PDB file of C-alpha atoms and ligand atoms in Angstrom:
ATOM      1  CA  UNK A   1      26.803 -44.842  75.325  1.00 63.00           C
ATOM      2  CA  UNK A   2      26.555 -46.681  72.014  1.00 77.00           C
ATOM      3  CA  UNK A   3      26.448 -44.490  68.955  1.00 83.00           C
ATOM      4  CA  UNK A   4      23.564 -45.100  66.512  1.00 92.00           C
ATOM      5  CA  UNK A   5      24.508 -46.817  63.264  1.00 97.00           C
ATOM      6  CA  UNK A   6      24.917 -44.075  60.629  1.00 97.00           C
ATOM      7  CA  UNK A   7      22.448 -43.927  57.736  1.00 98.00           C
ATOM      8  CA  UNK A   8      22.751 -41.928  54.545  1.00 98.00           C
ATOM      9  CA  UNK A   9      19.383 -41.639  52.823  1.00 98.00           C
ATOM     10  CA  UNK A  10      19.221 -40.967  49.078  1.00 98.00           C
ATOM     11  CA  UNK A  11      15.698 -40.200  47.895  1.00 97.00           C
ATOM     12  CA  UNK A  12      14.496 -38.934  44.562  1.00 93.00           C
ATOM     13  CA  UNK A  13      12.364 -39.612  41.491  1.00 90.00           C
ATOM     14  CA  UNK A  14      12.854 -42.525  39.104  1.00 81.00           C
ATOM     15  CA  UNK A  15      15.755 -42.162  36.708  1.00 81.00           C
ATOM     16  CA  UNK A  16      17.572 -39.604  38.855  1.00 87.00           C
ATOM     17  CA  UNK A  17      20.527 -41.986  38.943  1.00 87.00           C
ATOM     18  CA  UNK A  18      19.807 -42.910  42.574  1.00 91.00           C
ATOM     19  CA  UNK A  19      20.403 -46.616  42.108  1.00 92.00           C
ATOM     20  CA  UNK A  20      23.808 -46.336  40.437  1.00 92.00           C
ATOM     21  CA  UNK A  21      24.924 -43.551  42.746  1.00 96.00           C
ATOM     22  CA  UNK A  22      23.683 -45.129  45.972  1.00 97.00           C
ATOM     23  CA  UNK A  23      25.343 -48.441  45.133  1.00 95.00           C
ATOM     24  CA  UNK A  24      28.625 -46.719  44.295  1.00 97.00           C
ATOM     25  CA  UNK A  25      28.516 -44.616  47.464  1.00 98.00           C
ATOM     26  CA  UNK A  26      27.759 -47.702  49.602  1.00 97.00           C
ATOM     27  CA  UNK A  27      30.662 -49.527  47.993  1.00 95.00           C
ATOM     28  CA  UNK A  28      33.073 -46.624  48.546  1.00 97.00           C
ATOM     29  CA  UNK A  29      32.041 -46.427  52.207  1.00 98.00           C
ATOM     30  CA  UNK A  30      31.929 -50.196  52.737  1.00 97.00           C
ATOM     31  CA  UNK A  31      28.341 -49.751  54.029  1.00 97.00           C
ATOM     32  CA  UNK A  32      25.227 -51.859  53.472  1.00 97.00           C
ATOM     33  CA  UNK A  33      22.823 -50.891  50.727  1.00 97.00           C
ATOM     34  CA  UNK A  34      19.015 -50.875  50.820  1.00 98.00           C
ATOM     35  CA  UNK A  35      17.249 -50.776  47.445  1.00 96.00           C
ATOM     36  CA  UNK A  36      13.741 -50.056  48.745  1.00 97.00           C
ATOM     37  CA  UNK A  37      12.372 -49.674  45.202  1.00 96.00           C
ATOM     38  CA  UNK A  38      13.280 -53.318  44.563  1.00 97.00           C
ATOM     39  CA  UNK A  39      11.170 -54.286  47.587  1.00 98.00           C
ATOM     40  CA  UNK A  40       8.101 -52.521  46.180  1.00 98.00           C
ATOM     41  CA  UNK A  41       8.823 -53.983  42.740  1.00 97.00           C
ATOM     42  CA  UNK A  42       9.147 -57.480  44.242  1.00 98.00           C
ATOM     43  CA  UNK A  43       5.804 -57.187  46.034  1.00 98.00           C
ATOM     44  CA  UNK A  44       4.150 -55.909  42.836  1.00 97.00           C
ATOM     45  CA  UNK A  45       5.553 -58.889  40.973  1.00 97.00           C
ATOM     46  CA  UNK A  46       4.549 -61.410  43.633  1.00 97.00           C
ATOM     47  CA  UNK A  47       1.028 -59.941  43.638  1.00 97.00           C
ATOM     48  CA  UNK A  48       0.896 -60.224  39.838  1.00 95.00           C
ATOM     49  CA  UNK A  49       2.092 -63.868  40.048  1.00 94.00           C
ATOM     50  CA  UNK A  50      -0.797 -64.542  42.405  1.00 95.00           C
ATOM     51  CA  UNK A  51      -3.221 -62.766  40.071  1.00 96.00           C
ATOM     52  CA  UNK A  52      -4.215 -60.254  42.789  1.00 97.00           C
ATOM     53  CA  UNK A  53      -6.007 -56.999  42.094  1.00 97.00           C
ATOM     54  CA  UNK A  54      -3.313 -54.303  42.505  1.00 97.00           C
ATOM     55  CA  UNK A  55      -5.901 -51.792  43.652  1.00 96.00           C
ATOM     56  CA  UNK A  56      -6.854 -53.932  46.674  1.00 97.00           C
ATOM     57  CA  UNK A  57      -4.550 -52.543  49.383  1.00 97.00           C
ATOM     58  CA  UNK A  58      -5.467 -55.070  52.094  1.00 97.00           C
ATOM     59  CA  UNK A  59      -4.834 -58.172  49.988  1.00 98.00           C
ATOM     60  CA  UNK A  60      -1.567 -56.707  48.621  1.00 98.00           C
ATOM     61  CA  UNK A  61      -0.463 -55.958  52.202  1.00 98.00           C
ATOM     62  CA  UNK A  62      -1.080 -59.599  53.152  1.00 98.00           C
ATOM     63  CA  UNK A  63       0.850 -60.639  50.074  1.00 98.00           C
ATOM     64  CA  UNK A  64       3.704 -58.256  51.086  1.00 98.00           C
ATOM     65  CA  UNK A  65       3.877 -59.886  54.511  1.00 97.00           C
ATOM     66  CA  UNK A  66       4.250 -63.386  53.081  1.00 96.00           C
ATOM     67  CA  UNK A  67       6.573 -62.514  50.173  1.00 97.00           C
ATOM     68  CA  UNK A  68      10.131 -63.641  50.778  1.00 97.00           C
ATOM     69  CA  UNK A  69      12.632 -61.172  49.284  1.00 97.00           C
ATOM     70  CA  UNK A  70      16.354 -61.875  49.341  1.00 96.00           C
ATOM     71  CA  UNK A  71      19.188 -59.700  48.019  1.00 96.00           C
ATOM     72  CA  UNK A  72      22.265 -61.649  46.979  1.00 95.00           C
ATOM     73  CA  UNK A  73      25.483 -60.967  45.079  1.00 92.00           C
ATOM     74  CA  UNK A  74      26.694 -63.529  42.549  1.00 94.00           C
ATOM     75  CA  UNK A  75      30.271 -64.670  41.962  1.00 94.00           C
ATOM     76  CA  UNK A  76      30.855 -61.738  39.580  1.00 93.00           C
ATOM     77  CA  UNK A  77      29.689 -59.237  42.162  1.00 87.00           C
ATOM     78  CA  UNK A  78      26.362 -58.664  40.370  1.00 90.00           C
ATOM     79  CA  UNK A  79      23.336 -58.045  42.611  1.00 91.00           C
ATOM     80  CA  UNK A  80      20.308 -60.355  42.279  1.00 96.00           C
ATOM     81  CA  UNK A  81      16.870 -60.189  43.858  1.00 97.00           C
ATOM     82  CA  UNK A  82      15.238 -63.498  44.743  1.00 98.00           C
ATOM     83  CA  UNK A  83      11.466 -63.341  45.159  1.00 98.00           C
ATOM     84  CA  UNK A  84       9.798 -66.388  46.716  1.00 97.00           C
ATOM     85  CA  UNK A  85      12.793 -68.486  45.667  1.00 97.00           C
ATOM     86  CA  UNK A  86      12.892 -67.266  42.037  1.00 97.00           C
ATOM     87  CA  UNK A  87      15.589 -65.026  40.552  1.00 98.00           C
ATOM     88  CA  UNK A  88      13.443 -62.035  39.533  1.00 97.00           C
ATOM     89  CA  UNK A  89      16.301 -59.590  38.823  1.00 96.00           C
ATOM     90  CA  UNK A  90      15.452 -59.085  35.142  1.00 94.00           C
ATOM     91  CA  UNK A  91      11.681 -58.899  35.477  1.00 95.00           C
ATOM     92  CA  UNK A  92      11.995 -56.407  38.311  1.00 95.00           C
ATOM     93  CA  UNK A  93      13.762 -53.886  36.086  1.00 88.00           C
ATOM     94  CA  UNK A  94      11.026 -53.604  33.467  1.00 86.00           C
ATOM     95  CA  UNK A  95       8.822 -50.529  33.207  1.00 80.00           C
ATOM     96  CA  UNK A  96       5.755 -52.663  33.903  1.00 86.00           C
ATOM     97  CA  UNK A  97       7.305 -53.806  37.221  1.00 93.00           C
ATOM     98  CA  UNK A  98       7.986 -50.122  38.016  1.00 89.00           C
ATOM     99  CA  UNK A  99       4.397 -49.202  37.263  1.00 88.00           C
ATOM    100  CA  UNK A 100       3.069 -52.115  39.374  1.00 93.00           C
ATOM    101  CA  UNK A 101       5.388 -51.053  42.227  1.00 95.00           C
ATOM    102  CA  UNK A 102       4.126 -47.501  42.050  1.00 90.00           C
ATOM    103  CA  UNK A 103       0.501 -48.708  42.069  1.00 92.00           C
ATOM    104  CA  UNK A 104       0.866 -50.954  45.128  1.00 96.00           C
ATOM    105  CA  UNK A 105       3.136 -48.438  46.926  1.00 94.00           C
ATOM    106  CA  UNK A 106       0.251 -45.991  47.158  1.00 92.00           C
ATOM    107  CA  UNK A 107      -1.635 -48.222  49.664  1.00 96.00           C
ATOM    108  CA  UNK A 108      -0.904 -47.315  53.322  1.00 96.00           C
ATOM    109  CA  UNK A 109      -1.250 -50.956  54.596  1.00 98.00           C
ATOM    110  CA  UNK A 110       1.300 -52.120  52.016  1.00 98.00           C
ATOM    111  CA  UNK A 111       3.803 -49.474  53.120  1.00 97.00           C
ATOM    112  CA  UNK A 112       3.180 -50.351  56.767  1.00 97.00           C
ATOM    113  CA  UNK A 113       3.787 -54.055  56.066  1.00 98.00           C
ATOM    114  CA  UNK A 114       7.231 -53.242  54.641  1.00 98.00           C
ATOM    115  CA  UNK A 115       8.594 -50.945  57.360  1.00 98.00           C
ATOM    116  CA  UNK A 116      10.271 -53.578  59.579  1.00 97.00           C
ATOM    117  CA  UNK A 117      11.918 -55.285  56.630  1.00 97.00           C
ATOM    118  CA  UNK A 118      13.523 -51.979  55.641  1.00 98.00           C
ATOM    119  CA  UNK A 119      14.581 -51.066  59.194  1.00 98.00           C
ATOM    120  CA  UNK A 120      16.447 -54.382  59.480  1.00 97.00           C
ATOM    121  CA  UNK A 121      18.938 -53.196  56.840  1.00 97.00           C
ATOM    122  CA  UNK A 122      20.414 -50.745  59.358  1.00 98.00           C
ATOM    123  CA  UNK A 123      23.539 -52.614  60.368  1.00 98.00           C
ATOM    124  CA  UNK A 124      27.160 -51.808  61.184  1.00 97.00           C
ATOM    125  CA  UNK A 125      29.202 -50.071  59.894  1.00 97.00           C
ATOM    126  CA  UNK A 126      26.446 -48.051  58.162  1.00 98.00           C
ATOM    127  CA  UNK A 127      23.641 -48.019  55.621  1.00 98.00           C
ATOM    128  CA  UNK A 128      22.972 -46.221  52.356  1.00 98.00           C
ATOM    129  CA  UNK A 129      19.177 -46.283  51.916  1.00 98.00           C
ATOM    130  CA  UNK A 130      17.816 -45.572  48.433  1.00 97.00           C
ATOM    131  CA  UNK A 131      14.153 -44.765  47.815  1.00 96.00           C
ATOM    132  CA  UNK A 132      11.406 -42.170  47.967  1.00 93.00           C
ATOM    133  CA  UNK A 133      10.683 -41.910  51.696  1.00 95.00           C
ATOM    134  CA  UNK A 134      13.936 -43.035  53.293  1.00 97.00           C
ATOM    135  CA  UNK A 135      14.692 -39.638  54.845  1.00 97.00           C
ATOM    136  CA  UNK A 136      11.085 -38.671  55.560  1.00 95.00           C
ATOM    137  CA  UNK A 137       9.422 -41.862  56.885  1.00 96.00           C
ATOM    138  CA  UNK A 138      11.689 -44.906  57.283  1.00 98.00           C
ATOM    139  CA  UNK A 139      14.855 -43.280  58.695  1.00 98.00           C
ATOM    140  CA  UNK A 140      13.725 -39.790  59.772  1.00 97.00           C
ATOM    141  CA  UNK A 141      16.580 -39.806  62.331  1.00 97.00           C
ATOM    142  CA  UNK A 142      19.236 -40.432  59.652  1.00 98.00           C
ATOM    143  CA  UNK A 143      22.002 -37.902  60.148  1.00 97.00           C
ATOM    144  CA  UNK A 144      22.795 -37.627  56.425  1.00 98.00           C
ATOM    145  CA  UNK A 145      20.129 -37.066  53.794  1.00 98.00           C
ATOM    146  CA  UNK A 146      20.286 -36.357  50.090  1.00 98.00           C
ATOM    147  CA  UNK A 147      17.456 -35.679  47.646  1.00 97.00           C
ATOM    148  CA  UNK A 148      18.709 -36.434  44.172  1.00 96.00           C
ATOM    149  CA  UNK A 149      16.891 -35.065  41.177  1.00 92.00           C
ATOM    150  CA  UNK A 150      17.316 -34.363  37.448  1.00 92.00           C
ATOM    151  CA  UNK A 151      15.063 -32.994  34.709  1.00 91.00           C
ATOM    152  CA  UNK A 152      12.385 -35.405  33.416  1.00 89.00           C
ATOM    153  CA  UNK A 153      13.904 -35.286  29.912  1.00 91.00           C
ATOM    154  CA  UNK A 154      17.341 -36.252  31.230  1.00 91.00           C
ATOM    155  CA  UNK A 155      15.878 -39.021  33.379  1.00 91.00           C
ATOM    156  CA  UNK A 156      13.979 -40.453  30.417  1.00 92.00           C
ATOM    157  CA  UNK A 157      17.159 -40.401  28.300  1.00 91.00           C
ATOM    158  CA  UNK A 158      19.169 -42.189  31.017  1.00 86.00           C
ATOM    159  CA  UNK A 159      16.490 -44.815  31.496  1.00 84.00           C
ATOM    160  CA  UNK A 160      16.295 -45.306  27.721  1.00 88.00           C
ATOM    161  CA  UNK A 161      20.024 -45.942  27.509  1.00 88.00           C
ATOM    162  CA  UNK A 162      19.973 -48.208  30.570  1.00 81.00           C
ATOM    163  CA  UNK A 163      17.160 -50.358  29.162  1.00 82.00           C
ATOM    164  CA  UNK A 164      18.656 -50.464  25.669  1.00 88.00           C
ATOM    165  CA  UNK A 165      21.995 -51.582  27.100  1.00 87.00           C
ATOM    166  CA  UNK A 166      20.115 -54.399  28.824  1.00 80.00           C
ATOM    167  CA  UNK A 167      18.565 -55.406  25.518  1.00 86.00           C
ATOM    168  CA  UNK A 168      15.069 -54.216  26.465  1.00 81.00           C
ATOM    169  CA  UNK A 169      13.375 -52.441  23.524  1.00 85.00           C
ATOM    170  CA  UNK A 170      11.759 -49.133  24.485  1.00 86.00           C
ATOM    171  CA  UNK A 171      10.474 -45.914  22.972  1.00 90.00           C
ATOM    172  CA  UNK A 172      11.878 -42.622  24.339  1.00 93.00           C
ATOM    173  CA  UNK A 173       8.596 -40.704  24.095  1.00 93.00           C
ATOM    174  CA  UNK A 174       6.564 -43.337  25.883  1.00 92.00           C
ATOM    175  CA  UNK A 175       9.307 -43.588  28.515  1.00 90.00           C
ATOM    176  CA  UNK A 176       9.147 -39.830  29.128  1.00 92.00           C
ATOM    177  CA  UNK A 177       5.394 -40.117  29.403  1.00 92.00           C
ATOM    178  CA  UNK A 178       5.625 -43.034  31.876  1.00 87.00           C
ATOM    179  CA  UNK A 179       8.243 -41.237  33.989  1.00 88.00           C
ATOM    180  CA  UNK A 180       6.085 -38.105  34.204  1.00 88.00           C
ATOM    181  CA  UNK A 181       3.013 -40.194  35.138  1.00 88.00           C
ATOM    182  CA  UNK A 182       4.946 -42.129  37.811  1.00 83.00           C
ATOM    183  CA  UNK A 183       6.402 -38.880  39.266  1.00 86.00           C
ATOM    184  CA  UNK A 184       2.933 -37.448  39.507  1.00 87.00           C
ATOM    185  CA  UNK A 185       1.550 -40.548  41.219  1.00 85.00           C
ATOM    186  CA  UNK A 186       4.514 -40.820  43.626  1.00 83.00           C
ATOM    187  CA  UNK A 187       4.454 -37.111  44.525  1.00 85.00           C
ATOM    188  CA  UNK A 188       0.671 -36.840  44.702  1.00 84.00           C
ATOM    189  CA  UNK A 189      -0.157 -39.837  46.921  1.00 83.00           C
ATOM    190  CA  UNK A 190      -1.474 -39.161  50.385  1.00 84.00           C
ATOM    191  CA  UNK A 191       0.953 -41.496  52.190  1.00 84.00           C
ATOM    192  CA  UNK A 192       4.751 -41.018  52.079  1.00 81.00           C
ATOM    193  CA  UNK A 193       4.709 -38.826  48.968  1.00 84.00           C
ATOM    194  CA  UNK A 194       7.935 -38.212  47.097  1.00 87.00           C
ATOM    195  CA  UNK A 195       9.336 -35.045  48.638  1.00 89.00           C
ATOM    196  CA  UNK A 196      12.658 -33.983  50.114  1.00 94.00           C
ATOM    197  CA  UNK A 197      13.040 -34.247  53.894  1.00 95.00           C
ATOM    198  CA  UNK A 198      13.279 -30.778  55.411  1.00 96.00           C
ATOM    199  CA  UNK A 199      16.882 -31.549  56.412  1.00 97.00           C
ATOM    200  CA  UNK A 200      17.951 -33.094  53.063  1.00 98.00           C
ATOM    201  CA  UNK A 201      20.658 -31.692  50.818  1.00 97.00           C
ATOM    202  CA  UNK A 202      19.109 -31.280  47.346  1.00 96.00           C
ATOM    203  CA  UNK A 203      21.374 -32.282  44.460  1.00 96.00           C
ATOM    204  CA  UNK A 204      20.344 -31.708  40.835  1.00 95.00           C
ATOM    205  CA  UNK A 205      22.316 -34.092  38.654  1.00 94.00           C
ATOM    206  CA  UNK A 206      21.125 -32.734  35.275  1.00 94.00           C
ATOM    207  CA  UNK A 207      24.211 -32.598  33.059  1.00 93.00           C
ATOM    208  CA  UNK A 208      26.550 -33.672  35.890  1.00 95.00           C
ATOM    209  CA  UNK A 209      28.728 -36.762  35.274  1.00 93.00           C
ATOM    210  CA  UNK A 210      28.047 -39.698  37.611  1.00 93.00           C
ATOM    211  CA  UNK A 211      31.545 -39.616  39.127  1.00 96.00           C
ATOM    212  CA  UNK A 212      30.983 -35.983  40.117  1.00 97.00           C
ATOM    213  CA  UNK A 213      27.528 -36.724  41.589  1.00 97.00           C
ATOM    214  CA  UNK A 214      29.105 -39.497  43.709  1.00 98.00           C
ATOM    215  CA  UNK A 215      31.678 -37.015  45.031  1.00 97.00           C
ATOM    216  CA  UNK A 216      28.948 -34.482  45.836  1.00 98.00           C
ATOM    217  CA  UNK A 217      26.950 -37.103  47.748  1.00 98.00           C
ATOM    218  CA  UNK A 218      30.026 -38.221  49.698  1.00 98.00           C
ATOM    219  CA  UNK A 219      30.733 -34.576  50.544  1.00 98.00           C
ATOM    220  CA  UNK A 220      27.541 -34.581  52.642  1.00 98.00           C
ATOM    221  CA  UNK A 221      29.313 -36.867  55.158  1.00 98.00           C
ATOM    222  CA  UNK A 222      31.707 -35.500  57.782  1.00 96.00           C
ATOM    223  CA  UNK A 223      35.472 -35.913  57.324  1.00 93.00           C
ATOM    224  CA  UNK A 224      35.532 -38.734  59.903  1.00 93.00           C
ATOM    225  CA  UNK A 225      33.361 -40.921  57.629  1.00 92.00           C
ATOM    226  CA  UNK A 226      34.995 -40.089  54.289  1.00 91.00           C
ATOM    227  CA  UNK A 227      36.376 -43.120  52.430  1.00 88.00           C
ATOM    228  CA  UNK A 228      40.152 -43.209  52.330  1.00 79.00           C
TER     229      UNK A 228
HETATM  230  O1  C5P B   1      13.124 -46.772  42.731  1.00 75.62           O
HETATM  231  P1  C5P B   1      12.264 -47.646  41.862  1.00 75.62           P
HETATM  232  O2  C5P B   1      12.000 -47.076  40.498  1.00 75.62           O
HETATM  233  O3  C5P B   1      12.757 -49.049  41.800  1.00 75.62           O
HETATM  234  O4  C5P B   1      10.850 -47.710  42.615  1.00 75.62           O
HETATM  235  C1  C5P B   1       9.716 -48.276  42.014  1.00 75.62           C
HETATM  236  C2  C5P B   1       8.458 -47.661  42.630  1.00 75.62           C
HETATM  237  O5  C5P B   1       8.341 -48.092  43.995  1.00 75.62           O
HETATM  238  C3  C5P B   1       8.434 -46.145  42.688  1.00 75.62           C
HETATM  239  O6  C5P B   1       7.868 -45.547  41.542  1.00 75.62           O
HETATM  240  C4  C5P B   1       7.588 -45.848  43.918  1.00 75.62           C
HETATM  241  O7  C5P B   1       6.227 -45.789  43.609  1.00 75.62           O
HETATM  242  C5  C5P B   1       7.793 -47.050  44.798  1.00 75.62           C
HETATM  243  N1  C5P B   1       8.686 -46.775  45.904  1.00 75.62           N
HETATM  244  C6  C5P B   1       8.139 -46.185  47.023  1.00 75.62           C
HETATM  245  N2  C5P B   1       8.910 -45.964  48.109  1.00 75.62           N
HETATM  246  C7  C5P B   1      10.203 -46.284  48.107  1.00 75.62           C
HETATM  247  C8  C5P B   1      10.803 -46.851  46.956  1.00 75.62           C
HETATM  248  C9  C5P B   1      10.007 -47.080  45.867  1.00 75.62           C
HETATM  249  O8  C5P B   1       6.950 -45.864  47.047  1.00 75.62           O
HETATM  250  N3  C5P B   1      10.934 -46.060  49.189  1.00 75.62           N
END
């Protein structure tokens, strides 16, 4: 009997440190990495490029189906996202791309159009899947699930630092406001709302250094899968 390819899902709200932690965990394990948020951001961006109405679920779903999204790593090991042939890495990280992603992600046909693309990331030797519904909807059979959270104030501060370091000018108060609004929209939507899977380990990273959070996530895996 062939054993299923292991998946570790890491879900949680924006700014919980999911991206950094999931990438680091995938690297330590030598597993593939799925940044599902980048997929929703890419579709939001492609829809904006086409001048589509973000509230029109059916036309965004058609756009999602024809949008070509590629994840590549450059010579320096930096990840890039190519959307319809254009390097969109920088634009995808902006708050407006996050807000567009959250708006289009609320439409059931859009989510349905992106399921197969996400499932295809499950490949040997394993997958770390980062998102909102990885453990609940996309990989409900994943044997290892984490729900990573942190206080809204801490998440806003982290995001502020992250954006400032990237040279993007932001205001902490408006960031806190945007994060709270996005949390509410993501948790309140009817389809695939942000919530921990019933079998997820909940980790609160408020005040915990990243290196320690990485160790706590890795501790969810059995000894046989621990990195050496
Ligand atoms: O994780 P990230 O901030 O890049 O996600 C952007 C937005 O995409 C989220 O606010 C959420 O609305 C949506 N998203 C989602 N399901 C996922 C990943 C992201 O609905 N699995």
